[in-house]
PDB file of C-alpha atoms in Angstrom:
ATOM      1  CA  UNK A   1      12.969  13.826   0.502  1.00 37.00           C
ATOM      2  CA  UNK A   2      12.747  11.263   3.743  1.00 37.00           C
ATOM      3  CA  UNK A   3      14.180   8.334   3.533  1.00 36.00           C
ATOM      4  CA  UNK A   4      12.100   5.063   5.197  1.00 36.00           C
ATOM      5  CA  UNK A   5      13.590   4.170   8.723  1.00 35.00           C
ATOM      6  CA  UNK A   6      15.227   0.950   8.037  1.00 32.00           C
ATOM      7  CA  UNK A   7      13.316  -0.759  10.389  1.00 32.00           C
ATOM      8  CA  UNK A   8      10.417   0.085   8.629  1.00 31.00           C
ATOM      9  CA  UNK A   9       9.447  -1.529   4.908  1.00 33.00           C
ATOM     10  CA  UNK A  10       5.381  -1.973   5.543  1.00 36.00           C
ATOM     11  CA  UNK A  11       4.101   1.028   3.331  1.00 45.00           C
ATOM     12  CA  UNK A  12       3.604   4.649   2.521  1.00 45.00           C
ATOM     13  CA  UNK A  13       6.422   6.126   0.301  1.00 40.00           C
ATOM     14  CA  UNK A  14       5.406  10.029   0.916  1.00 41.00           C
ATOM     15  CA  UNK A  15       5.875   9.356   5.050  1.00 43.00           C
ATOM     16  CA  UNK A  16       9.579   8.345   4.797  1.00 39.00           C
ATOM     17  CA  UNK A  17      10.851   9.838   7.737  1.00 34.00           C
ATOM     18  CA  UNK A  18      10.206   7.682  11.290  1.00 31.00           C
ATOM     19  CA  UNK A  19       6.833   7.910  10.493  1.00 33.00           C
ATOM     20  CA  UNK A  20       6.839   7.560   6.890  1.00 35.00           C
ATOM     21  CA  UNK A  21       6.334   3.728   5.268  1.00 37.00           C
ATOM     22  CA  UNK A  22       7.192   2.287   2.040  1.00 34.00           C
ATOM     23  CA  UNK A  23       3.521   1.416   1.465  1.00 35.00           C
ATOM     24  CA  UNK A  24       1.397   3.816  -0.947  1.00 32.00           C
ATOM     25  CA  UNK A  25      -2.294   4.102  -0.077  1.00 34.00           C
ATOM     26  CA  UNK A  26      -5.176   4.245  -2.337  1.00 33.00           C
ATOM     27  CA  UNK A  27      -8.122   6.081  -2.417  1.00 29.00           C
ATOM     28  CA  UNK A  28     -11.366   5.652  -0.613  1.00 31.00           C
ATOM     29  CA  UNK A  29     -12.983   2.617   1.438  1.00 28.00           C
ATOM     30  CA  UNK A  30     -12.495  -0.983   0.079  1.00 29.00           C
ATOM     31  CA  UNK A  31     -14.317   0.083  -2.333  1.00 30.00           C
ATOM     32  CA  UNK A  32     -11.398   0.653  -4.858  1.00 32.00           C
ATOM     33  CA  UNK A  33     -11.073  -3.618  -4.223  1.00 35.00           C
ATOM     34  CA  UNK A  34     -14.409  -3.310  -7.229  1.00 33.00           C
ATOM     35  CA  UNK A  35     -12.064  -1.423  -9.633  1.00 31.00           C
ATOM     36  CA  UNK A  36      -9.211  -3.688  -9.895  1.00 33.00           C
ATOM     37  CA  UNK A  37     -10.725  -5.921 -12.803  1.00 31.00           C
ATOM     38  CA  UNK A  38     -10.582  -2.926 -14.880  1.00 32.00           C
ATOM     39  CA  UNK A  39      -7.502  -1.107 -13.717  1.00 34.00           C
ATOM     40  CA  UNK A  40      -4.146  -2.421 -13.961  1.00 38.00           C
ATOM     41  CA  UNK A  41      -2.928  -6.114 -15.166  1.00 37.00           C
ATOM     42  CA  UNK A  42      -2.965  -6.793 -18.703  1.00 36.00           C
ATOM     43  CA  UNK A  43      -4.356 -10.642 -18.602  1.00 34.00           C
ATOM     44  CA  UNK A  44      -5.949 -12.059 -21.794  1.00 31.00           C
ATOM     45  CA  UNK A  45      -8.937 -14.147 -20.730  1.00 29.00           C
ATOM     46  CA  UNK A  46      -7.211 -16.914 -21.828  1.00 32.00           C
ATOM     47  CA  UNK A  47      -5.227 -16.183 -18.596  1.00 40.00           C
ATOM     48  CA  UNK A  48      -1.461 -15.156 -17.997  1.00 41.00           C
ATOM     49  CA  UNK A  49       1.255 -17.601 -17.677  1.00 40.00           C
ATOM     50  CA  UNK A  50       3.976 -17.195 -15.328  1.00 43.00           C
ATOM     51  CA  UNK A  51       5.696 -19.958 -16.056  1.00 42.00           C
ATOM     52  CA  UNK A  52       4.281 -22.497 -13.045  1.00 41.00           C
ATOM     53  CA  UNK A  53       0.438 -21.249 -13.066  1.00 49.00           C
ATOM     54  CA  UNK A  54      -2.304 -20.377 -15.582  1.00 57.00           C
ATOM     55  CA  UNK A  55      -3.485 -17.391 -13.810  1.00 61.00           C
ATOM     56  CA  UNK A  56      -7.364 -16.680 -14.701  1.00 78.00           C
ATOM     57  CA  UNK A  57      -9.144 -13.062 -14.977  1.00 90.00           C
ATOM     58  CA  UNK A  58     -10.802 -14.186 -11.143  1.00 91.00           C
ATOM     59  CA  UNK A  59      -7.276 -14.947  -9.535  1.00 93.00           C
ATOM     60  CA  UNK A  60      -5.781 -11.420 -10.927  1.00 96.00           C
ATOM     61  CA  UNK A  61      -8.824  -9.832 -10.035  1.00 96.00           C
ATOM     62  CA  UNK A  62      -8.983 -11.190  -6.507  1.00 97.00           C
ATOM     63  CA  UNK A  63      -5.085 -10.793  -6.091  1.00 98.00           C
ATOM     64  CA  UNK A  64      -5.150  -6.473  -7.186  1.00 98.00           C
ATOM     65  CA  UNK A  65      -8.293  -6.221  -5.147  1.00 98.00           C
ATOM     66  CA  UNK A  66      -6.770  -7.377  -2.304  1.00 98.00           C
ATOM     67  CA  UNK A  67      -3.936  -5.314  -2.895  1.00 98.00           C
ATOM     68  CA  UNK A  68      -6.271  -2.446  -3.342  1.00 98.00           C
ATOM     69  CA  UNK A  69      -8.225  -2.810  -0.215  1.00 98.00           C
ATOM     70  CA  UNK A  70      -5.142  -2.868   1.329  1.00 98.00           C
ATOM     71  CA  UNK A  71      -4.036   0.515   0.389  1.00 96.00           C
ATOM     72  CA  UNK A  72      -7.452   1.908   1.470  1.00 96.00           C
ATOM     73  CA  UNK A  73      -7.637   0.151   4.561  1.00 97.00           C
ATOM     74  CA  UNK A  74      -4.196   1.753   5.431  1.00 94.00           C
ATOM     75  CA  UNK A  75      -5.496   5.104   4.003  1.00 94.00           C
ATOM     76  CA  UNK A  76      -8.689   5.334   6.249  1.00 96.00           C
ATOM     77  CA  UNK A  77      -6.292   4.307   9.342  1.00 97.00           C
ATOM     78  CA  UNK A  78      -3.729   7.191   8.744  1.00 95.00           C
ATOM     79  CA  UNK A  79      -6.423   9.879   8.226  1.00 95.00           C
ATOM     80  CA  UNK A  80      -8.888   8.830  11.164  1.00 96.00           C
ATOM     81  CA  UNK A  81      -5.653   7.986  13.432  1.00 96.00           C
ATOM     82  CA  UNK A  82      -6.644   4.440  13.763  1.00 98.00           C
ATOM     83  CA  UNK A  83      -4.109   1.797  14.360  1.00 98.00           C
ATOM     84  CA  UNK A  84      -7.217  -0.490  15.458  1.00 97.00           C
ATOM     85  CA  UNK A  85      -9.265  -0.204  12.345  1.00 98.00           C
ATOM     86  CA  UNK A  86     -10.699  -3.527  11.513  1.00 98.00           C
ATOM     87  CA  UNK A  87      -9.771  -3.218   7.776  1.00 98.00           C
ATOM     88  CA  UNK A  88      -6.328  -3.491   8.383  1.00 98.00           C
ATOM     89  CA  UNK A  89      -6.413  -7.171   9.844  1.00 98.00           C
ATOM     90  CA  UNK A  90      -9.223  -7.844   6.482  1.00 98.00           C
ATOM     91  CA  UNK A  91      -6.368  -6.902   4.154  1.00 98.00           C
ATOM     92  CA  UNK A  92      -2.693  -7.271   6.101  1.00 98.00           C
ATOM     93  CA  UNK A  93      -0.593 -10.168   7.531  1.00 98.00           C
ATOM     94  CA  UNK A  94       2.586 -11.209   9.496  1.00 97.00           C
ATOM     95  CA  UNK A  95       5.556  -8.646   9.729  1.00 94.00           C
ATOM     96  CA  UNK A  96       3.373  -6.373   7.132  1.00 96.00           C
ATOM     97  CA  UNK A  97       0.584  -5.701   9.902  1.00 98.00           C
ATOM     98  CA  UNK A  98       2.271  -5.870  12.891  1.00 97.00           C
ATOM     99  CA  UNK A  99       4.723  -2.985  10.838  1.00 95.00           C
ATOM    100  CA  UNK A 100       2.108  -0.675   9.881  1.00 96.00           C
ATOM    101  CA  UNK A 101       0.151  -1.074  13.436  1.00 98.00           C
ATOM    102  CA  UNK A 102       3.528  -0.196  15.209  1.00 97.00           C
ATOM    103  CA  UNK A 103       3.884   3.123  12.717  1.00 95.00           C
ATOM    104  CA  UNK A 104       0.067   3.599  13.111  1.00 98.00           C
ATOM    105  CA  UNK A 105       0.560   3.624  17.066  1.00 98.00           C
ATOM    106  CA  UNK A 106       3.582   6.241  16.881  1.00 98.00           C
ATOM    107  CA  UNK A 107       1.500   8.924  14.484  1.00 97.00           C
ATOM    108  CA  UNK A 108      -1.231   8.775  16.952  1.00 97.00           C
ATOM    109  CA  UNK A 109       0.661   9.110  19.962  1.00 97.00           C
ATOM    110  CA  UNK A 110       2.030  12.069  18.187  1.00 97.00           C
ATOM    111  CA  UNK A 111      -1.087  13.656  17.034  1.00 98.00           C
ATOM    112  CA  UNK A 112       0.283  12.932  13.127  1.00 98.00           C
ATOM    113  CA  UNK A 113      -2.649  12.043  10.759  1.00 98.00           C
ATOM    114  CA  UNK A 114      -2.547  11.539   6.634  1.00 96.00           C
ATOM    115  CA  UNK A 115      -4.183  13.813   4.084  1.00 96.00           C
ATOM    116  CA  UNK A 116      -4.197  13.941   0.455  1.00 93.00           C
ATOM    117  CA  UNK A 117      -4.859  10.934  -2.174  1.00 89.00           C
ATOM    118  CA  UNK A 118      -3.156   8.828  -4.265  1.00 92.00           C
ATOM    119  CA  UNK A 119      -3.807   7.191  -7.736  1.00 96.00           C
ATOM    120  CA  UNK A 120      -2.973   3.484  -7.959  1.00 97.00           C
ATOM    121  CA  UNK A 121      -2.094   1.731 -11.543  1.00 97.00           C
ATOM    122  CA  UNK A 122      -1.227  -2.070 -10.298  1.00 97.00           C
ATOM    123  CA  UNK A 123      -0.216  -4.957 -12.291  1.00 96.00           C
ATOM    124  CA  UNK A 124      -0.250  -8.527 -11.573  1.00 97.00           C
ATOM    125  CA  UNK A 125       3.760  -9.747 -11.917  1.00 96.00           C
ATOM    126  CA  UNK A 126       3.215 -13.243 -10.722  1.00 97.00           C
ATOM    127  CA  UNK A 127       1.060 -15.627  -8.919  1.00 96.00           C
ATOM    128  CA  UNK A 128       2.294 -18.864  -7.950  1.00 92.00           C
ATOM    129  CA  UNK A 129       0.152 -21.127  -5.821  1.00 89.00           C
ATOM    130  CA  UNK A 130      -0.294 -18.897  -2.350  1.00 95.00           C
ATOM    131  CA  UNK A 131       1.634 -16.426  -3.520  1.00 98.00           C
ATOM    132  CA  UNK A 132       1.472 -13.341  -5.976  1.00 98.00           C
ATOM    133  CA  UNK A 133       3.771 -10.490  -6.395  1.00 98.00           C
ATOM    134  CA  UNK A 134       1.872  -6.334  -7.011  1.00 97.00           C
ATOM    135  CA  UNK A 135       4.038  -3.958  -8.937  1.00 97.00           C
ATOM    136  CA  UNK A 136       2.853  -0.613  -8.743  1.00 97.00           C
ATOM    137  CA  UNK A 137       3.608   2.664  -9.964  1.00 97.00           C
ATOM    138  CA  UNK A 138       1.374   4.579  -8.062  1.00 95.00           C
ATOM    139  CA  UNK A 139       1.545   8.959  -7.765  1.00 95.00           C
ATOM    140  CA  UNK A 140       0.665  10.269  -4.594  1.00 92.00           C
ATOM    141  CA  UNK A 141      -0.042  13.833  -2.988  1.00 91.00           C
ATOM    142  CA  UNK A 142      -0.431  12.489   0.295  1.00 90.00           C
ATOM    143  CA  UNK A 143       1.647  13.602   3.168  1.00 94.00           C
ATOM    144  CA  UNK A 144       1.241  14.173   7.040  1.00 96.00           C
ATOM    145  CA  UNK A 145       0.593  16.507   8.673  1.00 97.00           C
ATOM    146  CA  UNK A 146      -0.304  17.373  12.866  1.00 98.00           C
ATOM    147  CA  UNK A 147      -3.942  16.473  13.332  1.00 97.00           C
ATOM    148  CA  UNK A 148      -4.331  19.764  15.721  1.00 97.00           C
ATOM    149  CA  UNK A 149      -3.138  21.750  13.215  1.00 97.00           C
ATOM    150  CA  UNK A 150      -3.448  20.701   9.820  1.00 96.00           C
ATOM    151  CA  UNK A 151       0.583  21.938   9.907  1.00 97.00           C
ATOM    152  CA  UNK A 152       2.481  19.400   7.626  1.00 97.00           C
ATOM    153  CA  UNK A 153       4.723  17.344   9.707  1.00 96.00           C
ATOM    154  CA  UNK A 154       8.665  17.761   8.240  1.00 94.00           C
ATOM    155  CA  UNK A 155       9.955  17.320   5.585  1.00 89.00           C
ATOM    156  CA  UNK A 156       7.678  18.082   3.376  1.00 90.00           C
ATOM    157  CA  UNK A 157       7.463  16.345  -0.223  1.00 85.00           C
ATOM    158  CA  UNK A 158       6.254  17.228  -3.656  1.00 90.00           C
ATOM    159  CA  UNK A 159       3.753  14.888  -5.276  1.00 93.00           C
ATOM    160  CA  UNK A 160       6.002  11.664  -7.291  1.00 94.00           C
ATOM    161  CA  UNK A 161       5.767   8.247  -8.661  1.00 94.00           C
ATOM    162  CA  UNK A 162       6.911   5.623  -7.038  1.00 93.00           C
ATOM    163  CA  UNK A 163       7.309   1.854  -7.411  1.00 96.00           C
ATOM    164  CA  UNK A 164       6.013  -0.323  -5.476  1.00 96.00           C
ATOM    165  CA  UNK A 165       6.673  -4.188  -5.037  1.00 96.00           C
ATOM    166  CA  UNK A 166       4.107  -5.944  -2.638  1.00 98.00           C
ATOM    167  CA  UNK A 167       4.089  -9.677  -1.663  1.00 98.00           C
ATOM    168  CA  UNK A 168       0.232 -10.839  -1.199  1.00 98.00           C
ATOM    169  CA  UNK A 169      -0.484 -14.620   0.231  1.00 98.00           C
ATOM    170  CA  UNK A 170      -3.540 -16.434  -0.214  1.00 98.00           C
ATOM    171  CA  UNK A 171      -4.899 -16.908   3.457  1.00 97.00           C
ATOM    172  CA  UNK A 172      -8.040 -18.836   2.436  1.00 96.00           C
ATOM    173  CA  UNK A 173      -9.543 -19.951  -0.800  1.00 93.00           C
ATOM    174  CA  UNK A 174      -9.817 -17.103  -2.806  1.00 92.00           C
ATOM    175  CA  UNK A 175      -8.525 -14.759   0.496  1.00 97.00           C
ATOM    176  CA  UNK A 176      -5.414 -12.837  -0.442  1.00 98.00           C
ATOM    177  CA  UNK A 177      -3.728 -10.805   2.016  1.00 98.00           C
ATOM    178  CA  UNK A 178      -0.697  -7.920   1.569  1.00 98.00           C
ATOM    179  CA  UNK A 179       2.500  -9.704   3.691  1.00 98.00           C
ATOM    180  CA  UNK A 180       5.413  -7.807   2.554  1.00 97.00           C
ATOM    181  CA  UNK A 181       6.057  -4.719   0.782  1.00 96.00           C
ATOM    182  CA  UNK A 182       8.919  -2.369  -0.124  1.00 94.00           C
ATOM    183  CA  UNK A 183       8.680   1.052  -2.159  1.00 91.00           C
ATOM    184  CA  UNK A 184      11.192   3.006  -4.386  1.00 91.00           C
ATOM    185  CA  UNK A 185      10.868   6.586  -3.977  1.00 86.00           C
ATOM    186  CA  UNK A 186      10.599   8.669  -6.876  1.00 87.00           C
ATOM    187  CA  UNK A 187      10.977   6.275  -9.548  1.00 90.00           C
ATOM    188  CA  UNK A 188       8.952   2.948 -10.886  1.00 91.00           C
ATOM    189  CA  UNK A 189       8.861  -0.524 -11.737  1.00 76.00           C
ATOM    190  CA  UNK A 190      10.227  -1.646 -15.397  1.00 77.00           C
ATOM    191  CA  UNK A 191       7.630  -1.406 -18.194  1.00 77.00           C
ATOM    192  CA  UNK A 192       5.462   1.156 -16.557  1.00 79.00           C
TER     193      UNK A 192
END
């Protein structure tokens, strides 16, 4: 299996060599962002506590849709071989989006697209005032491959879990956005 380029900690765990991230990507358009109050989290609607903040159903429901819309914004990029795609500004900040544009930039120059889809199963691990914390153990058949070709682009990897850890901020009232986050290939968070 590739290893992510050290430089690189924005995203997709199946690309892991120069152009592979340590960010998973959901499936289809934003949206996925409608499923999130139903999949993943496990908040009473008497809210979860994490120790600082009474988290409601709206917050973790706005918090995994963002994350959500992020993995489908990054999906549509890497299959239509668009580092401009509007999404990715609607659902990424900082180092995060400058990361995955720079990686987005190199796959096009080199005629490297994404295919395949992935299943995501998040859970809300904390919120705390502009800040929330993803974990994901998402499974994903996606990989890259040359966009003249269809040829998969080196080395190849089976389908896996892996774990994911993303940092979201709140931007705006209500406005969360992915800043940070780092994957562990091939096996997942605690208590999935």
């Amino acid at each position: 299996m590739r290893k992510p380029a050290p430089a690189v900690t924005c995203g997709m765990t199946r690309f892991r060599s120069r152009t592979r991230f340590d960010i998973r990507v959901g499936i289809g358009l934003l949206a996925v962002g409608g499923l999130a109050a139903s999949c993943g989290g496990s908040h009473s609607a008497a809210g979860h506590s994490d120790g600082s903040t009474t988290t409601t159903n709206s917050q973790a429901a706005a918090v995994l849709g963002s994350y959500r819309a992020e993995q489908a914004a990054f999906e549509q990029a890497l299959q239509e071989g668009n580092p401009n795609l509007s999404a990715l500004d609607q659902t990424m900040t900082g180092a995060q989006l400058v990361s995955v544009r720079r990686t987005l930039v190199t796959d096009q120059v080199n005629g490297i697209v994404g295919r395949g889809s992935v299943q995501l199963y998040p859970k809300l691990a904390s919120i705390n005032a502009n800040h929330a914390i993803v974990h994901d153990c998402l499974f994903s058949s996606l990989e890259l491959v040359y966009a003249s070709t269809g040829k998969p682009v080196p080395p190849v990897t089976p389908p896996e879990h892996d774990g994911v850890q993303a940092t979201l901020v709140q931007v705006a009232r209500g406005t969360w956005k992915v800043s940070d986050q780092h994957t562990t290939d091939g096996s997942c968070p605690a208590g999935y």
